[in-house]
Amino acid sequence: MRRHVFIYGLLGGALIALLNLVEYRFVIVQHSMQIYGGIIAALFATLGIWLGVTLTRRRETASMATTGATDSALAPFGGFATSVASAVPAVSTDIAPMVDRAEQREALGITKRELEILELMAAGLSNREIAERIFVSENTVKTHSSRLFEKLSARRRTQAVQIGKARGLLP
């Protein structure tokens, strides 16, 4: 009796597998264009995501080592032991500040527009007020601000202004 149940079970399983195979082949033949279209769409979606991630990856433009700055320049922000004043070189009041400022800006990879926005932030203007003053959209100001924060390793506007002053970017 057990043997007959086992044989009928095997035959039933084989029959179900055969029916599934026939149904599968019917689906493939009936819907082949949709299946190929789906495969191609999946390939292009994967390619698009890969390209998007690759092309929009943020690159570090200036590191702390290349700018000559030390951890002490970020003392108030990272809990380092030394003060900001010890990291900032003394600058005379003649034309040297302008030269140092341009050199610092270039060393950090900060554009003139980003420096202009940093100066307006230091003046206490909001993104909307900055946008109105320099005749750009508010989203453009946000983009410049986020790039500036990244280059200065700052998280907030006040932190960016303090780092800008410590690095000699702001008067």
Tab-separated table of N, CA, C and O in Angstrom, residues 25-150:
chain	number	residue	atom	x	y	z
A	25	ARG	N	5.991	27.445	-21.280
A	25	ARG	CA	6.309	27.613	-22.698
A	25	ARG	C	5.230	28.411	-23.402
A	25	ARG	O	5.520	29.232	-24.261
A	26	PHE	N	3.960	28.189	-23.026
A	26	PHE	CA	2.861	28.947	-23.613
A	26	PHE	C	2.982	30.428	-23.255
A	26	PHE	O	2.795	31.306	-24.096
A	27	VAL	N	3.313	30.703	-22.010
A	27	VAL	CA	3.473	32.094	-21.574
A	27	VAL	C	4.627	32.747	-22.324
A	27	VAL	O	4.527	33.892	-22.772
A	28	ILE	N	5.726	32.030	-22.483
A	28	ILE	CA	6.883	32.585	-23.186
A	28	ILE	C	6.521	32.890	-24.641
A	28	ILE	O	6.862	33.943	-25.172
A	29	VAL	N	5.845	31.973	-25.298
A	29	VAL	CA	5.485	32.174	-26.701
A	29	VAL	C	4.449	33.281	-26.829
A	29	VAL	O	4.542	34.144	-27.706
A	30	GLN	N	3.458	33.278	-25.968
A	30	GLN	CA	2.359	34.237	-26.039
A	30	GLN	C	2.827	35.658	-25.701
A	30	GLN	O	2.375	36.616	-26.301
A	31	HIS	N	3.710	35.792	-24.735
A	31	HIS	CA	4.097	37.117	-24.243
A	31	HIS	C	5.590	37.399	-24.438
A	31	HIS	O	6.214	38.077	-23.629
A	32	SER	N	6.149	36.913	-25.505
A	32	SER	CA	7.596	37.050	-25.699
A	32	SER	C	8.025	38.508	-25.843
A	32	SER	O	9.060	38.901	-25.300
A	33	MET	N	7.272	39.333	-26.541
A	33	MET	CA	7.660	40.737	-26.730
A	33	MET	C	7.666	41.488	-25.401
A	33	MET	O	8.566	42.292	-25.139
A	34	GLN	N	6.681	41.218	-24.543
A	34	GLN	CA	6.634	41.886	-23.250
A	34	GLN	C	7.803	41.450	-22.360
A	34	GLN	O	8.385	42.259	-21.636
A	35	ILE	N	8.135	40.181	-22.436
A	35	ILE	CA	9.244	39.677	-21.617
A	35	ILE	C	10.564	40.278	-22.091
A	35	ILE	O	11.357	40.760	-21.277
A	36	TYR	N	10.797	40.299	-23.394
A	36	TYR	CA	12.028	40.902	-23.911
A	36	TYR	C	12.073	42.400	-23.616
A	36	TYR	O	13.127	42.940	-23.272
A	37	GLY	N	10.941	43.047	-23.735
A	37	GLY	CA	10.886	44.480	-23.405
A	37	GLY	C	11.198	44.724	-21.944
A	37	GLY	O	11.900	45.677	-21.588
A	38	GLY	N	10.685	43.876	-21.071
A	38	GLY	CA	10.967	44.004	-19.638
A	38	GLY	C	12.436	43.779	-19.325
A	38	GLY	O	13.020	44.484	-18.493
A	39	ILE	N	13.041	42.808	-19.985
A	39	ILE	CA	14.473	42.544	-19.769
A	39	ILE	C	15.307	43.733	-20.225
A	39	ILE	O	16.222	44.181	-19.529
A	40	ILE	N	14.988	44.276	-21.395
A	40	ILE	CA	15.725	45.440	-21.908
A	40	ILE	C	15.514	46.649	-21.000
A	40	ILE	O	16.453	47.394	-20.704
A	41	ALA	N	14.277	46.850	-20.514
A	41	ALA	CA	14.001	47.966	-19.603
A	41	ALA	C	14.804	47.812	-18.313
A	41	ALA	O	15.351	48.795	-17.794
A	42	ALA	N	14.890	46.602	-17.793
A	42	ALA	CA	15.659	46.367	-16.567
A	42	ALA	C	17.144	46.655	-16.801
A	42	ALA	O	17.815	47.247	-15.945
A	43	LEU	N	17.666	46.257	-17.956
A	43	LEU	CA	19.072	46.530	-18.269
A	43	LEU	C	19.344	48.024	-18.360
A	43	LEU	O	20.328	48.527	-17.818
A	44	PHE	N	18.469	48.755	-19.052
A	44	PHE	CA	18.669	50.201	-19.179
A	44	PHE	C	18.479	50.912	-17.842
A	44	PHE	O	19.168	51.890	-17.559
A	45	ALA	N	17.549	50.439	-17.020
A	45	ALA	CA	17.373	51.035	-15.693
A	45	ALA	C	18.627	50.832	-14.853
A	45	ALA	O	19.098	51.757	-14.178
A	46	THR	N	19.197	49.634	-14.908
A	46	THR	CA	20.428	49.355	-14.172
A	46	THR	C	21.571	50.225	-14.682
A	46	THR	O	22.318	50.811	-13.890
A	47	LEU	N	21.694	50.347	-15.989
A	47	LEU	CA	22.724	51.195	-16.573
A	47	LEU	C	22.529	52.656	-16.167
A	47	LEU	O	23.482	53.355	-15.818
A	48	GLY	N	21.300	53.127	-16.189
A	48	GLY	CA	21.013	54.509	-15.816
A	48	GLY	C	21.322	54.790	-14.360
A	48	GLY	O	21.893	55.829	-14.023
A	49	ILE	N	20.984	53.873	-13.483
A	49	ILE	CA	21.286	54.060	-12.067
A	49	ILE	C	22.790	54.067	-11.848
A	49	ILE	O	23.320	54.920	-11.125
A	50	TRP	N	23.487	53.148	-12.494
A	50	TRP	CA	24.936	53.102	-12.350
A	50	TRP	C	25.584	54.394	-12.851
A	50	TRP	O	26.456	54.965	-12.191
A	51	LEU	N	25.159	54.868	-14.026
A	51	LEU	CA	25.710	56.120	-14.555
A	51	LEU	C	25.377	57.299	-13.657
A	51	LEU	O	26.215	58.175	-13.431
A	52	GLY	N	24.151	57.341	-13.157
A	52	GLY	CA	23.758	58.432	-12.278
A	52	GLY	C	24.603	58.484	-11.017
A	52	GLY	O	25.055	59.546	-10.596
A	53	VAL	N	24.833	57.343	-10.416
A	53	VAL	CA	25.654	57.295	-9.208
A	53	VAL	C	27.099	57.646	-9.528
A	53	VAL	O	27.757	58.384	-8.792
A	54	THR	N	27.605	57.157	-10.637
A	54	THR	CA	28.991	57.409	-11.010
A	54	THR	C	29.227	58.875	-11.358
A	54	THR	O	30.209	59.474	-10.920
A	55	LEU	N	28.344	59.464	-12.126
A	55	LEU	CA	28.560	60.840	-12.585
A	55	LEU	C	28.270	61.890	-11.528
A	55	LEU	O	28.799	62.991	-11.593
A	56	THR	N	27.411	61.576	-10.568
A	56	THR	CA	27.063	62.566	-9.549
A	56	THR	C	27.804	62.354	-8.251
A	56	THR	O	27.501	63.022	-7.272
A	57	ARG	N	28.761	61.467	-8.240
A	57	ARG	CA	29.540	61.236	-7.029
A	57	ARG	C	30.304	62.504	-6.698
A	57	ARG	O	30.935	63.123	-7.549
A	58	ARG	N	30.255	62.902	-5.439
A	58	ARG	CA	30.946	64.115	-5.017
A	58	ARG	C	32.431	63.832	-4.868
A	58	ARG	O	32.832	62.833	-4.309
A	59	ARG	N	33.213	64.741	-5.374
A	59	ARG	CA	34.659	64.609	-5.258
A	59	ARG	C	35.169	65.673	-4.309
A	59	ARG	O	34.728	66.817	-4.348
A	60	GLU	N	36.132	65.311	-3.503
A	60	GLU	CA	36.704	66.261	-2.570
A	60	GLU	C	37.647	67.167	-3.339
A	60	GLU	O	38.581	66.698	-3.995
A	61	THR	N	37.418	68.484	-3.273
A	61	THR	CA	38.234	69.403	-4.052
A	61	THR	C	39.486	69.840	-3.314
A	61	THR	O	40.502	70.085	-3.926
A	62	ALA	N	39.395	69.966	-2.020
A	62	ALA	CA	40.558	70.386	-1.263
A	62	ALA	C	40.522	69.683	0.084
A	62	ALA	O	39.509	69.632	0.734
A	63	SER	N	41.651	69.169	0.483
A	63	SER	CA	41.691	68.500	1.772
A	63	SER	C	42.404	69.392	2.765
A	63	SER	O	43.029	70.382	2.417
A	64	MET	N	42.320	69.025	4.006
A	64	MET	CA	42.959	69.805	5.057
A	64	MET	C	44.478	69.804	4.860
A	64	MET	O	45.145	70.767	5.146
A	65	ALA	N	45.019	68.715	4.341
A	65	ALA	CA	46.463	68.622	4.163
A	65	ALA	C	46.953	69.570	3.072
A	65	ALA	O	48.010	70.162	3.193
A	66	THR	N	46.188	69.732	2.004
A	66	THR	CA	46.647	70.586	0.912
A	66	THR	C	46.481	72.058	1.225
A	66	THR	O	47.142	72.890	0.643
A	67	THR	N	45.593	72.422	2.144
A	67	THR	CA	45.387	73.828	2.461
A	67	THR	C	46.351	74.322	3.511
A	67	THR	O	46.460	75.512	3.738
A	68	GLY	N	47.030	73.396	4.185
A	68	GLY	CA	47.949	73.815	5.221
A	68	GLY	C	47.256	74.025	6.545
A	68	GLY	O	47.872	74.386	7.529
A	69	ALA	N	45.970	73.817	6.621
A	69	ALA	CA	45.239	73.992	7.864
A	69	ALA	C	45.437	72.765	8.740
A	69	ALA	O	45.691	71.677	8.260
A	70	THR	N	45.298	72.977	10.025
A	70	THR	CA	45.437	71.872	10.959
A	70	THR	C	44.119	71.636	11.652
A	70	THR	O	43.164	72.379	11.476
A	71	ASP	N	44.097	70.613	12.481
A	71	ASP	CA	42.889	70.321	13.246
A	71	ASP	C	42.544	71.463	14.190
A	71	ASP	O	41.400	71.632	14.576
A	72	SER	N	43.535	72.263	14.548
A	72	SER	CA	43.268	73.358	15.468
A	72	SER	C	42.387	74.429	14.841
A	72	SER	O	41.767	75.205	15.549
A	73	ALA	N	42.298	74.481	13.521
A	73	ALA	CA	41.434	75.454	12.862
A	73	ALA	C	39.972	75.129	13.103
A	73	ALA	O	39.118	75.993	13.014
A	74	LEU	N	39.685	73.883	13.421
A	74	LEU	CA	38.303	73.461	13.646
A	74	LEU	C	38.045	73.176	15.120
A	74	LEU	O	37.124	72.454	15.458
A	75	ALA	N	38.856	73.740	16.006
A	75	ALA	CA	38.764	73.443	17.428
A	75	ALA	C	37.373	73.636	18.019
A	75	ALA	O	36.894	72.771	18.732
A	76	PRO	N	36.677	74.739	17.743
A	76	PRO	CA	35.376	74.901	18.389
A	76	PRO	C	34.343	73.895	17.890
A	76	PRO	O	33.327	73.696	18.525
A	77	PHE	N	34.601	73.257	16.782
A	77	PHE	CA	33.577	72.421	16.172
A	77	PHE	C	33.795	70.943	16.396
A	77	PHE	O	32.881	70.164	16.271
A	78	GLY	N	34.999	70.536	16.652
A	78	GLY	CA	35.248	69.113	16.772
A	78	GLY	C	35.733	68.703	18.145
A	78	GLY	O	36.035	67.562	18.387
A	79	GLY	N	35.847	69.634	19.092
A	79	GLY	CA	36.291	69.295	20.418
A	79	GLY	C	37.801	69.139	20.512
A	79	GLY	O	38.299	68.495	21.421
A	80	PHE	N	38.550	69.749	19.600
A	80	PHE	CA	39.999	69.646	19.644
A	80	PHE	C	40.534	70.563	20.738
A	80	PHE	O	39.894	71.529	21.140
A	81	ALA	N	41.712	70.280	21.200
A	81	ALA	CA	42.236	70.960	22.374
A	81	ALA	C	42.728	72.375	22.083
A	81	ALA	O	42.669	73.231	22.954
A	82	THR	N	43.228	72.641	20.904
A	82	THR	CA	43.813	73.952	20.630
A	82	THR	C	42.753	74.935	20.161
A	82	THR	O	41.674	74.562	19.762
A	83	SER	N	43.087	76.181	20.163
A	83	SER	CA	42.104	77.210	19.804
A	83	SER	C	42.266	77.647	18.364
A	83	SER	O	43.288	77.408	17.729
A	84	VAL	N	41.247	78.320	17.867
A	84	VAL	CA	41.264	78.815	16.498
A	84	VAL	C	42.303	79.914	16.343
A	84	VAL	O	42.984	80.016	15.334
A	85	ALA	N	42.458	80.717	17.356
A	85	ALA	CA	43.379	81.845	17.263
A	85	ALA	C	44.816	81.382	17.021
A	85	ALA	O	45.575	82.047	16.334
A	86	SER	N	45.181	80.236	17.556
A	86	SER	CA	46.548	79.764	17.359
A	86	SER	C	46.775	79.245	15.945
A	86	SER	O	47.895	79.150	15.494
A	87	ALA	N	45.704	78.900	15.241
A	87	ALA	CA	45.841	78.345	13.898
A	87	ALA	C	45.834	79.413	12.820
A	87	ALA	O	46.237	79.166	11.700
A	88	VAL	N	45.371	80.614	13.142
A	88	VAL	CA	45.258	81.675	12.156
A	88	VAL	C	46.520	82.516	12.190
A	88	VAL	O	46.885	83.050	13.229
A	89	PRO	N	47.214	82.647	11.075
A	89	PRO	CA	48.426	83.464	11.063
A	89	PRO	C	48.084	84.946	11.157
A	89	PRO	O	47.027	85.388	10.705
A	90	ALA	N	48.966	85.696	11.759
A	90	ALA	CA	48.761	87.135	11.863
A	90	ALA	C	48.951	87.768	10.493
A	90	ALA	O	49.880	87.432	9.753
A	91	VAL	N	48.047	88.695	10.137
A	91	VAL	CA	48.083	89.319	8.825
A	91	VAL	C	48.176	90.822	9.019
A	91	VAL	O	47.459	91.402	9.813
A	92	SER	N	49.074	91.464	8.265
A	92	SER	CA	49.210	92.910	8.376
A	92	SER	C	48.035	93.596	7.693
A	92	SER	O	47.270	92.974	6.974
A	93	THR	N	47.917	94.896	7.883
A	93	THR	CA	46.765	95.634	7.374
A	93	THR	C	46.979	96.210	5.989
A	93	THR	O	46.119	96.920	5.480
A	94	ASP	N	48.100	95.930	5.333
A	94	ASP	CA	48.304	96.463	3.981
A	94	ASP	C	47.629	95.561	2.955
A	94	ASP	O	46.603	94.978	3.220
A	95	ILE	N	48.187	95.410	1.786
A	95	ILE	CA	47.546	94.659	0.709
A	95	ILE	C	47.635	93.139	0.910
A	95	ILE	O	46.979	92.381	0.224
A	96	ALA	N	48.395	92.692	1.854
A	96	ALA	CA	48.561	91.257	2.100
A	96	ALA	C	47.242	90.523	2.369
A	96	ALA	O	47.083	89.399	1.921
A	97	PRO	N	46.268	91.112	3.090
A	97	PRO	CA	45.036	90.356	3.323
A	97	PRO	C	44.321	89.966	2.036
A	97	PRO	O	43.770	88.876	1.934
A	98	MET	N	44.312	90.832	1.041
A	98	MET	CA	43.640	90.513	-0.208
A	98	MET	C	44.354	89.382	-0.932
A	98	MET	O	43.721	88.505	-1.478
A	99	VAL	N	45.680	89.400	-0.927
A	99	VAL	CA	46.444	88.349	-1.583
A	99	VAL	C	46.229	87.034	-0.847
A	99	VAL	O	45.965	86.006	-1.456
A	100	ASP	N	46.346	87.072	0.491
A	100	ASP	CA	46.143	85.863	1.290
A	100	ASP	C	44.734	85.317	1.095
A	100	ASP	O	44.536	84.117	1.019
A	101	ARG	N	43.759	86.204	1.013
A	101	ARG	CA	42.366	85.792	0.855
A	101	ARG	C	42.162	85.066	-0.479
A	101	ARG	O	41.516	84.031	-0.540
A	102	ALA	N	42.736	85.604	-1.551
A	102	ALA	CA	42.607	84.969	-2.861
A	102	ALA	C	43.335	83.628	-2.885
A	102	ALA	O	42.836	82.654	-3.445
A	103	GLU	N	44.509	83.585	-2.255
A	103	GLU	CA	45.254	82.328	-2.207
A	103	GLU	C	44.505	81.276	-1.408
A	103	GLU	O	44.440	80.117	-1.803
A	104	GLN	N	43.936	81.683	-0.279
A	104	GLN	CA	43.158	80.745	0.540
A	104	GLN	C	41.941	80.240	-0.226
A	104	GLN	O	41.610	79.068	-0.182
A	105	ARG	N	41.256	81.147	-0.920
A	105	ARG	CA	40.065	80.770	-1.686
A	105	ARG	C	40.432	79.747	-2.753
A	105	ARG	O	39.761	78.731	-2.910
A	106	GLU	N	41.516	80.000	-3.457
A	106	GLU	CA	41.948	79.071	-4.510
A	106	GLU	C	42.428	77.747	-3.928
A	106	GLU	O	42.179	76.687	-4.496
A	107	ALA	N	43.104	77.808	-2.782
A	107	ALA	CA	43.607	76.587	-2.157
A	107	ALA	C	42.457	75.688	-1.707
A	107	ALA	O	42.542	74.467	-1.777
A	108	LEU	N	41.370	76.291	-1.262
A	108	LEU	CA	40.207	75.520	-0.821
A	108	LEU	C	39.301	75.115	-1.971
A	108	LEU	O	38.392	74.318	-1.793
A	109	GLY	N	39.509	75.695	-3.145
A	109	GLY	CA	38.667	75.380	-4.295
A	109	GLY	C	37.339	76.105	-4.250
A	109	GLY	O	36.366	75.660	-4.856
A	110	ILE	N	37.286	77.220	-3.548
A	110	ILE	CA	36.053	77.996	-3.419
A	110	ILE	C	35.968	78.989	-4.575
A	110	ILE	O	36.932	79.709	-4.857
A	111	THR	N	34.807	79.022	-5.231
A	111	THR	CA	34.618	79.955	-6.340
A	111	THR	C	34.340	81.351	-5.810
A	111	THR	O	34.029	81.540	-4.641
A	112	LYS	N	34.442	82.345	-6.707
A	112	LYS	CA	34.156	83.724	-6.305
A	112	LYS	C	32.711	83.876	-5.856
A	112	LYS	O	32.413	84.595	-4.907
A	113	ARG	N	31.785	83.175	-6.524
A	113	ARG	CA	30.370	83.257	-6.159
A	113	ARG	C	30.130	82.647	-4.773
A	113	ARG	O	29.366	83.180	-3.981
A	114	GLU	N	30.805	81.524	-4.499
A	114	GLU	CA	30.657	80.906	-3.174
A	114	GLU	C	31.206	81.819	-2.088
A	114	GLU	O	30.607	81.933	-1.009
A	115	LEU	N	32.321	82.502	-2.373
A	115	LEU	CA	32.875	83.440	-1.406
A	115	LEU	C	31.920	84.613	-1.198
A	115	LEU	O	31.718	85.071	-0.073
A	116	GLU	N	31.305	85.080	-2.280
A	116	GLU	CA	30.339	86.161	-2.175
A	116	GLU	C	29.156	85.738	-1.302
A	116	GLU	O	28.690	86.503	-0.453
A	117	ILE	N	28.692	84.522	-1.478
A	117	ILE	CA	27.581	84.018	-0.660
A	117	ILE	C	28.012	83.867	0.788
A	117	ILE	O	27.250	84.177	1.709
A	118	LEU	N	29.255	83.431	1.027
A	118	LEU	CA	29.758	83.327	2.398
A	118	LEU	C	29.793	84.697	3.066
A	118	LEU	O	29.433	84.843	4.236
A	119	GLU	N	30.209	85.716	2.313
A	119	GLU	CA	30.233	87.073	2.862
A	119	GLU	C	28.826	87.551	3.211
A	119	GLU	O	28.617	88.178	4.255
A	120	LEU	N	27.859	87.239	2.350
A	120	LEU	CA	26.481	87.649	2.628
A	120	LEU	C	25.888	86.857	3.799
A	120	LEU	O	25.078	87.385	4.556
A	121	MET	N	26.307	85.601	3.949
A	121	MET	CA	25.892	84.825	5.123
A	121	MET	C	26.443	85.459	6.388
A	121	MET	O	25.758	85.544	7.406
A	122	ALA	N	27.712	85.901	6.311
A	122	ALA	CA	28.347	86.538	7.461
A	122	ALA	C	27.641	87.841	7.815
A	122	ALA	O	27.622	88.245	8.982
A	123	ALA	N	27.036	88.475	6.813
A	123	ALA	CA	26.284	89.705	7.056
A	123	ALA	C	24.916	89.408	7.670
A	123	ALA	O	24.193	90.333	8.035
A	124	GLY	N	24.545	88.131	7.753
A	124	GLY	CA	23.300	87.753	8.406
A	124	GLY	C	22.100	87.652	7.488
A	124	GLY	O	20.966	87.618	7.960
A	125	LEU	N	22.323	87.591	6.174
A	125	LEU	CA	21.216	87.517	5.239
A	125	LEU	C	20.705	86.083	5.096
A	125	LEU	O	21.483	85.123	5.186
A	126	SER	N	19.413	85.937	4.845
A	126	SER	CA	18.824	84.623	4.598
A	126	SER	C	19.075	84.216	3.142
A	126	SER	O	19.523	85.033	2.328
A	127	ASN	N	18.751	82.970	2.816
A	127	ASN	CA	18.932	82.508	1.438
A	127	ASN	C	18.110	83.349	0.469
A	127	ASN	O	18.568	83.689	-0.620
A	128	ARG	N	16.880	83.683	0.838
A	128	ARG	CA	16.018	84.487	-0.024
A	128	ARG	C	16.612	85.882	-0.234
A	128	ARG	O	16.629	86.403	-1.352
A	129	GLU	N	17.121	86.487	0.833
A	129	GLU	CA	17.715	87.823	0.721
A	129	GLU	C	18.988	87.797	-0.120
A	129	GLU	O	19.238	88.706	-0.926
A	130	ILE	N	19.781	86.735	0.041
A	130	ILE	CA	20.993	86.593	-0.772
A	130	ILE	C	20.615	86.450	-2.241
A	130	ILE	O	21.209	87.088	-3.120
A	131	ALA	N	19.603	85.629	-2.520
A	131	ALA	CA	19.154	85.419	-3.902
A	131	ALA	C	18.700	86.731	-4.534
A	131	ALA	O	19.010	87.016	-5.689
A	132	GLU	N	17.948	87.530	-3.781
A	132	GLU	CA	17.482	88.819	-4.312
A	132	GLU	C	18.639	89.775	-4.543
A	132	GLU	O	18.640	90.526	-5.522
A	133	ARG	N	19.613	89.748	-3.665
A	133	ARG	CA	20.723	90.688	-3.772
A	133	ARG	C	21.639	90.377	-4.954
A	133	ARG	O	22.131	91.297	-5.617
A	134	ILE	N	21.876	89.088	-5.241
A	134	ILE	CA	22.819	88.749	-6.322
A	134	ILE	C	22.097	88.273	-7.582
A	134	ILE	O	22.736	87.780	-8.509
A	135	PHE	N	20.781	88.389	-7.598
A	135	PHE	CA	19.964	88.115	-8.788
A	135	PHE	C	20.070	86.673	-9.279
A	135	PHE	O	20.308	86.426	-10.461
A	136	VAL	N	19.927	85.726	-8.363
A	136	VAL	CA	19.853	84.309	-8.710
A	136	VAL	C	18.664	83.709	-7.959
A	136	VAL	O	18.060	84.370	-7.114
A	137	SER	N	18.335	82.469	-8.262
A	137	SER	CA	17.221	81.827	-7.555
A	137	SER	C	17.672	81.362	-6.175
A	137	SER	O	18.863	81.193	-5.904
A	138	GLU	N	16.699	81.130	-5.334
A	138	GLU	CA	16.997	80.655	-3.984
A	138	GLU	C	17.636	79.263	-4.023
A	138	GLU	O	18.506	78.946	-3.218
A	139	ASN	N	17.218	78.433	-4.982
A	139	ASN	CA	17.818	77.104	-5.116
A	139	ASN	C	19.295	77.194	-5.501
A	139	ASN	O	20.100	76.366	-5.081
A	140	THR	N	19.650	78.183	-6.311
A	140	THR	CA	21.051	78.379	-6.676
A	140	THR	C	21.869	78.749	-5.440
A	140	THR	O	22.980	78.252	-5.249
A	141	VAL	N	21.306	79.582	-4.599
A	141	VAL	CA	21.990	79.953	-3.350
A	141	VAL	C	22.176	78.716	-2.477
A	141	VAL	O	23.239	78.491	-1.904
A	142	LYS	N	21.153	77.875	-2.398
A	142	LYS	CA	21.254	76.645	-1.598
A	142	LYS	C	22.327	75.715	-2.154
A	142	LYS	O	23.073	75.088	-1.401
A	143	THR	N	22.413	75.627	-3.477
A	143	THR	CA	23.431	74.774	-4.095
A	143	THR	C	24.828	75.286	-3.776
A	143	THR	O	25.705	74.523	-3.370
A	144	HIS	N	25.041	76.603	-3.950
A	144	HIS	CA	26.345	77.187	-3.640
A	144	HIS	C	26.670	77.006	-2.159
A	144	HIS	O	27.811	76.710	-1.795
A	145	SER	N	25.666	77.172	-1.302
A	145	SER	CA	25.887	77.025	0.136
A	145	SER	C	26.295	75.604	0.490
A	145	SER	O	27.233	75.393	1.267
A	146	SER	N	25.611	74.634	-0.084
A	146	SER	CA	25.948	73.242	0.249
A	146	SER	C	27.343	72.880	-0.249
A	146	SER	O	28.087	72.175	0.438
A	147	ARG	N	27.732	73.374	-1.401
A	147	ARG	CA	29.098	73.122	-1.895
A	147	ARG	C	30.129	73.814	-1.009
A	147	ARG	O	31.200	73.272	-0.735
A	148	LEU	N	29.786	75.012	-0.554
A	148	LEU	CA	30.668	75.753	0.342
A	148	LEU	C	30.817	75.023	1.671
A	148	LEU	O	31.925	74.885	2.193
A	149	PHE	N	29.707	74.510	2.219
A	149	PHE	CA	29.759	73.753	3.470
A	149	PHE	C	30.644	72.530	3.309
A	149	PHE	O	31.410	72.184	4.199
A	150	GLU	N	30.537	71.873	2.169
A	150	GLU	CA	31.343	70.674	1.921
A	150	GLU	C	32.828	71.031	1.858
A	150	GLU	O	33.663	70.342	2.434
